[in-house]
mmCIF file of C-alpha atoms in Angstrom:
data_model
loop_
_atom_site.group_PDB
_atom_site.id
_atom_site.type_symbol
_atom_site.label_atom_id
_atom_site.label_comp_id
_atom_site.label_asym_id
_atom_site.label_seq_id
_atom_site.Cartn_x
_atom_site.Cartn_y
_atom_site.Cartn_z
ATOM 1 C CA GLU V 1 -91.568 203.463 66.838
ATOM 2 C CA ILE V 2 -94.888 203.030 65.644
ATOM 3 C CA VAL V 3 -96.365 206.396 64.966
ATOM 4 C CA LEU V 4 -99.884 207.299 66.037
ATOM 5 C CA THR V 5 -101.785 210.453 64.252
ATOM 6 C CA GLN V 6 -105.475 211.863 65.748
ATOM 7 C CA SER V 7 -107.341 214.169 63.309
ATOM 8 C CA PRO V 8 -108.522 217.012 64.227
ATOM 9 C CA ALA V 9 -106.542 218.324 66.381
ATOM 10 C CA THR V 10 -109.361 220.652 67.837
ATOM 11 C CA LEU V 11 -112.867 219.381 67.360
ATOM 12 C CA SER V 12 -115.049 221.999 68.023
ATOM 13 C CA LEU V 13 -119.067 220.586 68.363
ATOM 14 C CA SER V 14 -122.132 220.885 71.208
ATOM 15 C CA PRO V 15 -123.651 218.755 73.423
ATOM 16 C CA GLY V 16 -125.959 215.587 71.741
ATOM 17 C CA GLU V 17 -124.583 215.885 68.375
ATOM 18 C CA ARG V 18 -122.377 213.063 67.660
ATOM 19 C CA ALA V 19 -117.713 213.938 67.632
ATOM 20 C CA THR V 20 -115.764 210.967 65.723
ATOM 21 C CA LEU V 21 -112.395 210.345 66.101
ATOM 22 C CA SER V 22 -109.433 209.303 64.307
ATOM 23 C CA CYS V 23 -106.188 207.873 65.267
ATOM 24 C CA ARG V 24 -104.264 206.093 61.864
ATOM 25 C CA ALA V 25 -101.773 204.687 62.557
ATOM 26 C CA SER V 26 -98.117 203.710 60.654
ATOM 27 C CA GLN V 27 -97.717 200.435 60.926
ATOM 28 C CA SER V 28 -100.605 197.659 61.364
ATOM 29 C CA VAL V 29 -101.216 197.651 65.352
ATOM 30 C CA SER V 30 -104.186 194.232 65.326
ATOM 31 C CA SER V 31 -106.369 195.411 67.364
ATOM 32 C CA TYR V 32 -104.132 196.958 70.503
ATOM 33 C CA LEU V 33 -105.576 200.721 70.527
ATOM 34 C CA ALA V 34 -106.854 201.695 73.587
ATOM 35 C CA TRP V 35 -108.120 205.445 74.626
ATOM 36 C CA TYR V 36 -108.031 207.539 77.202
ATOM 37 C CA GLN V 37 -109.953 211.068 77.858
ATOM 38 C CA GLN V 38 -107.774 214.024 79.833
ATOM 39 C CA LYS V 39 -109.910 216.592 81.338
ATOM 40 C CA PRO V 40 -107.557 219.460 82.767
ATOM 41 C CA GLY V 41 -105.361 218.590 86.225
ATOM 42 C CA GLN V 42 -106.237 215.510 85.649
ATOM 43 C CA ALA V 43 -104.813 211.648 86.003
ATOM 44 C CA PRO V 44 -105.912 210.485 82.009
ATOM 45 C CA ARG V 45 -109.234 208.307 82.275
ATOM 46 C CA LEU V 46 -109.274 204.965 80.008
ATOM 47 C CA LEU V 47 -112.742 204.959 77.814
ATOM 48 C CA ILE V 48 -111.537 201.812 75.743
ATOM 49 C CA TYR V 49 -109.340 198.933 75.164
ATOM 50 C CA ASP V 50 -108.693 196.372 72.370
ATOM 51 C CA ALA V 51 -110.136 198.960 69.986
ATOM 52 C CA SER V 52 -113.680 198.468 70.546
ATOM 53 C CA ASN V 53 -114.605 197.603 74.617
ATOM 54 C CA ARG V 54 -115.279 200.132 76.708
ATOM 55 C CA ALA V 55 -113.824 200.219 80.445
ATOM 56 C CA THR V 56 -115.452 199.179 83.848
ATOM 57 C CA GLY V 57 -118.536 202.128 84.252
ATOM 58 C CA ILE V 58 -117.802 203.971 81.494
ATOM 59 C CA PRO V 59 -120.719 205.295 79.350
ATOM 60 C CA ALA V 60 -122.856 203.365 76.831
ATOM 61 C CA ARG V 61 -122.307 207.010 73.886
ATOM 62 C CA PHE V 62 -118.603 205.657 74.002
ATOM 63 C CA SER V 63 -117.489 203.588 71.285
ATOM 64 C CA GLY V 64 -114.727 202.474 70.007
ATOM 65 C CA SER V 65 -113.867 200.882 65.729
ATOM 66 C CA GLY V 66 -111.421 199.940 63.602
ATOM 67 C CA SER V 67 -108.918 197.139 63.544
ATOM 68 C CA GLY V 68 -105.123 197.334 62.071
ATOM 69 C CA THR V 69 -103.804 201.440 61.005
ATOM 70 C CA ASP V 70 -107.188 203.060 61.412
ATOM 71 C CA PHE V 71 -109.099 203.476 64.131
ATOM 72 C CA THR V 72 -112.603 205.912 65.388
ATOM 73 C CA LEU V 73 -113.210 206.948 68.921
ATOM 74 C CA THR V 74 -117.310 207.423 68.926
ATOM 75 C CA ILE V 75 -118.813 209.959 71.360
ATOM 76 C CA SER V 76 -123.143 209.356 70.134
ATOM 77 C CA SER V 77 -124.333 212.638 71.876
ATOM 78 C CA LEU V 78 -121.654 214.852 73.072
ATOM 79 C CA GLU V 79 -122.625 215.387 77.177
ATOM 80 C CA PRO V 80 -120.620 218.693 78.963
ATOM 81 C CA GLU V 81 -118.497 216.057 80.497
ATOM 82 C CA ASP V 82 -117.149 214.591 77.860
ATOM 83 C CA PHE V 83 -115.070 217.857 76.435
ATOM 84 C CA ALA V 84 -111.884 217.042 76.766
ATOM 85 C CA VAL V 85 -108.294 215.603 75.471
ATOM 86 C CA TYR V 86 -108.421 212.283 73.926
ATOM 87 C CA TYR V 87 -105.564 209.740 73.537
ATOM 88 C CA CYS V 88 -105.088 206.905 71.491
ATOM 89 C CA GLN V 89 -102.119 204.507 71.744
ATOM 90 C CA GLN V 90 -100.807 201.731 70.406
ATOM 91 C CA ARG V 91 -98.855 198.305 72.066
ATOM 92 C CA SER V 92 -96.943 196.253 69.384
ATOM 93 C CA ASN V 93 -94.504 195.025 71.465
ATOM 94 C CA TRP V 94 -93.692 194.928 75.395
ATOM 95 C CA LEU V 95 -90.970 197.796 74.430
ATOM 96 C CA SER V 96 -92.856 199.480 72.271
ATOM 97 C CA ILE V 97 -95.830 202.122 73.232
ATOM 98 C CA THR V 98 -96.806 205.175 71.945
ATOM 99 C CA PHE V 99 -99.975 207.697 71.594
ATOM 100 C CA GLY V 100 -101.113 209.642 69.836
ATOM 101 C CA GLN V 101 -101.095 213.193 69.930
ATOM 102 C CA GLY V 102 -103.891 214.243 71.241
ATOM 103 C CA THR V 103 -107.736 215.978 70.323
ATOM 104 C CA ARG V 104 -108.717 218.431 72.110
ATOM 105 C CA LEU V 105 -112.585 218.572 71.693
ATOM 106 C CA GLU V 106 -114.158 221.781 73.033
ATOM 107 C CA ILE V 107 -117.558 223.464 72.932
ATOM 108 C CA LYS V 108 -118.906 225.577 70.204
ATOM 109 C CA GLN L 1 -111.015 201.484 96.250
ATOM 110 C CA VAL L 2 -108.410 200.174 93.803
ATOM 111 C CA GLN L 3 -105.919 203.150 93.324
ATOM 112 C CA LEU L 4 -102.201 204.407 93.051
ATOM 113 C CA VAL L 5 -100.973 207.027 95.499
ATOM 114 C CA GLN L 6 -97.677 208.959 94.386
ATOM 115 C CA SER L 7 -95.473 210.533 95.914
ATOM 116 C CA GLY L 8 -95.133 214.636 96.328
ATOM 117 C CA ALA L 9 -94.238 216.895 93.819
ATOM 118 C CA GLU L 10 -90.176 217.469 93.577
ATOM 119 C CA VAL L 11 -87.799 220.237 92.314
ATOM 120 C CA LYS L 12 -84.499 219.269 90.988
ATOM 121 C CA LYS L 13 -81.161 220.219 89.903
ATOM 122 C CA PRO L 14 -79.629 220.268 86.064
ATOM 123 C CA GLY L 15 -77.778 216.318 87.018
ATOM 124 C CA ALA L 16 -79.586 215.307 89.694
ATOM 125 C CA SER L 17 -81.316 212.136 90.261
ATOM 126 C CA VAL L 18 -85.129 211.995 90.529
ATOM 127 C CA LYS L 19 -86.799 208.177 92.299
ATOM 128 C CA VAL L 20 -90.764 208.459 92.401
ATOM 129 C CA SER L 21 -92.959 206.566 94.381
ATOM 130 C CA CYS L 22 -95.855 204.943 93.843
ATOM 131 C CA LYS L 23 -98.673 203.501 96.704
ATOM 132 C CA ALA L 24 -100.783 200.388 94.904
ATOM 133 C CA SER L 25 -104.277 199.620 97.102
ATOM 134 C CA GLY L 26 -107.478 197.594 96.847
ATOM 135 C CA TYR L 27 -105.763 194.602 94.680
ATOM 136 C CA THR L 28 -102.849 192.402 93.766
ATOM 137 C CA PHE L 29 -99.946 194.462 93.687
ATOM 138 C CA THR L 30 -98.203 191.607 92.152
ATOM 139 C CA SER L 31 -100.947 190.672 89.980
ATOM 140 C CA TYR L 32 -100.708 193.910 87.253
ATOM 141 C CA ASP L 33 -97.951 195.332 85.397
ATOM 142 C CA ILE L 34 -97.184 198.688 86.410
ATOM 143 C CA ASN L 35 -95.953 202.169 83.784
ATOM 144 C CA TRP L 36 -95.133 204.928 83.911
ATOM 145 C CA VAL L 37 -96.017 207.843 82.142
ATOM 146 C CA ARG L 38 -94.963 211.275 81.759
ATOM 147 C CA GLN L 39 -96.559 214.220 80.371
ATOM 148 C CA ALA L 40 -94.537 217.950 79.967
ATOM 149 C CA THR L 41 -96.643 221.289 80.432
ATOM 150 C CA GLY L 42 -99.312 221.781 77.995
ATOM 151 C CA GLN L 43 -97.798 218.278 75.557
ATOM 152 C CA GLY L 44 -98.658 214.916 74.764
ATOM 153 C CA LEU L 45 -98.898 211.281 76.623
ATOM 154 C CA GLU L 46 -94.941 210.184 76.787
ATOM 155 C CA TRP L 47 -94.677 205.906 77.223
ATOM 156 C CA MET L 48 -91.469 205.659 79.526
ATOM 157 C CA GLY L 49 -91.188 202.125 80.575
ATOM 158 C CA TRP L 50 -93.068 198.754 82.657
ATOM 159 C CA MET L 51 -91.913 196.122 85.486
ATOM 160 C CA ASN L 52 -93.295 193.148 86.620
ATOM 161 C CA PRO L 53 -94.416 193.718 90.142
ATOM 162 C CA ASN L 54 -93.442 189.385 91.034
ATOM 163 C CA SER L 55 -91.009 189.075 89.347
ATOM 164 C CA GLY L 56 -89.128 192.688 88.840
ATOM 165 C CA ASN L 57 -88.898 192.252 84.628
ATOM 166 C CA THR L 58 -88.580 195.963 83.678
ATOM 167 C CA GLY L 59 -88.742 197.094 80.364
ATOM 168 C CA TYR L 60 -87.846 200.674 79.172
ATOM 169 C CA ALA L 61 -87.596 202.377 76.262
ATOM 170 C CA GLN L 62 -85.162 203.570 73.873
ATOM 171 C CA LYS L 63 -84.804 206.882 74.409
ATOM 172 C CA PHE L 64 -85.114 206.424 78.506
ATOM 173 C CA GLN L 65 -82.063 203.355 78.592
ATOM 174 C CA GLY L 66 -79.711 204.014 80.484
ATOM 175 C CA ARG L 67 -81.397 207.123 82.926
ATOM 176 C CA VAL L 68 -84.473 204.996 84.087
ATOM 177 C CA THR L 69 -84.686 202.582 86.833
ATOM 178 C CA MET L 70 -88.271 200.916 87.229
ATOM 179 C CA THR L 71 -88.205 199.297 91.155
ATOM 180 C CA ARG L 72 -90.894 197.549 93.979
ATOM 181 C CA ASN L 73 -90.796 196.208 97.382
ATOM 182 C CA THR L 74 -94.142 194.339 97.101
ATOM 183 C CA SER L 75 -93.082 194.154 101.120
ATOM 184 C CA ILE L 76 -95.759 197.588 101.071
ATOM 185 C CA SER L 77 -96.905 197.545 97.880
ATOM 186 C CA THR L 78 -95.099 200.417 95.486
ATOM 187 C CA ALA L 79 -93.356 200.346 93.115
ATOM 188 C CA TYR L 80 -90.793 203.682 92.309
ATOM 189 C CA MET L 81 -89.354 205.085 88.884
ATOM 190 C CA GLU L 82 -85.563 207.197 89.027
ATOM 191 C CA LEU L 83 -84.388 209.172 86.209
ATOM 192 C CA SER L 84 -81.603 209.994 87.158
ATOM 193 C CA SER L 85 -78.707 212.957 84.823
ATOM 194 C CA LEU L 86 -82.193 214.976 84.966
ATOM 195 C CA ARG L 87 -82.397 218.153 82.404
ATOM 196 C CA SER L 88 -84.710 221.199 82.149
ATOM 197 C CA GLU L 89 -86.894 218.740 79.214
ATOM 198 C CA ASP L 90 -87.519 216.021 82.319
ATOM 199 C CA THR L 91 -89.968 219.209 83.390
ATOM 200 C CA ALA L 92 -93.831 217.045 84.047
ATOM 201 C CA VAL L 93 -95.636 215.173 85.695
ATOM 202 C CA TYR L 94 -94.917 211.374 85.988
ATOM 203 C CA TYR L 95 -97.490 209.131 86.783
ATOM 204 C CA CYS L 96 -97.759 205.400 87.615
ATOM 205 C CA ALA L 97 -100.451 203.535 85.728
ATOM 206 C CA ARG L 98 -101.509 200.021 85.829
ATOM 207 C CA GLY L 99 -101.423 197.612 83.281
ATOM 208 C CA ARG L 100 -103.986 195.878 82.041
ATOM 209 C CA ALA L 101 -103.966 191.577 82.703
ATOM 210 C CA THR L 102 -103.495 191.859 79.148
ATOM 211 C CA GLY L 103 -101.124 194.373 79.121
ATOM 212 C CA ASP L 104 -101.830 196.033 76.545
ATOM 213 C CA ALA L 105 -103.704 199.163 77.960
ATOM 214 C CA PHE L 106 -103.657 200.926 81.497
ATOM 215 C CA ASP L 107 -106.805 200.903 84.158
ATOM 216 C CA ILE L 108 -105.744 202.341 86.328
ATOM 217 C CA TRP L 109 -103.459 205.933 86.701
ATOM 218 C CA GLY L 110 -101.834 207.627 89.703
ATOM 219 C CA GLN L 111 -102.612 210.920 90.481
ATOM 220 C CA GLY L 112 -99.716 212.288 88.780
ATOM 221 C CA THR L 113 -96.342 214.069 90.349
ATOM 222 C CA MET L 114 -94.234 216.883 89.459
ATOM 223 C CA VAL L 115 -91.059 216.825 88.788
ATOM 224 C CA THR L 116 -89.751 220.969 88.537
ATOM 225 C CA VAL L 117 -85.775 220.720 86.800
ATOM 226 C CA SER L 118 -84.234 224.073 86.870
ATOM 227 C CA SER L 119 -80.704 226.141 88.584
#
């Protein structure tokens, strides 16, 4: 099973700042990496798929990069509504999907 | 609009089974896989398996093999997830989620169903 390790566990920033979240895979997942945002009491929301493609309706301040084992989610200028938990997810084959443990983005 | 609407909260005793439903609307139900993901309180996301609503084919995470069954009723655009031999560790919110056409990510999620296992 491919393990995804997200860092940092918690990121404390202020609105307007740039956020950089990392996701590292225990082995290559090519570009099959997605990012989700989850707010308390809500279902996750897809932000990025295939490592760098924004999902429908996702603002341009969200961007994804990387391939192989190292991936990054960048939020260029934080808005108040961006403070949430972020998860990465990979699909290496049809019987193996795993999520990272999450990064909590909190207001400093 | 495209949405998945799940059944309501459940309370079950250890050893029992639970069946959660997920009704799709706003798109062709048989054109996209349905996945199930669960989340214990304060914890991360755990993928349980997928189902192709057209063929009925399924694939389950190894952890749940033998305990989970995913089915569908195409006439009412509804997917089901049944988990048996429940234990306290199965207490969680269970989500259904639509797979993108390429199957690599989940673009539409249900609102979640809380399943509590308690004696």
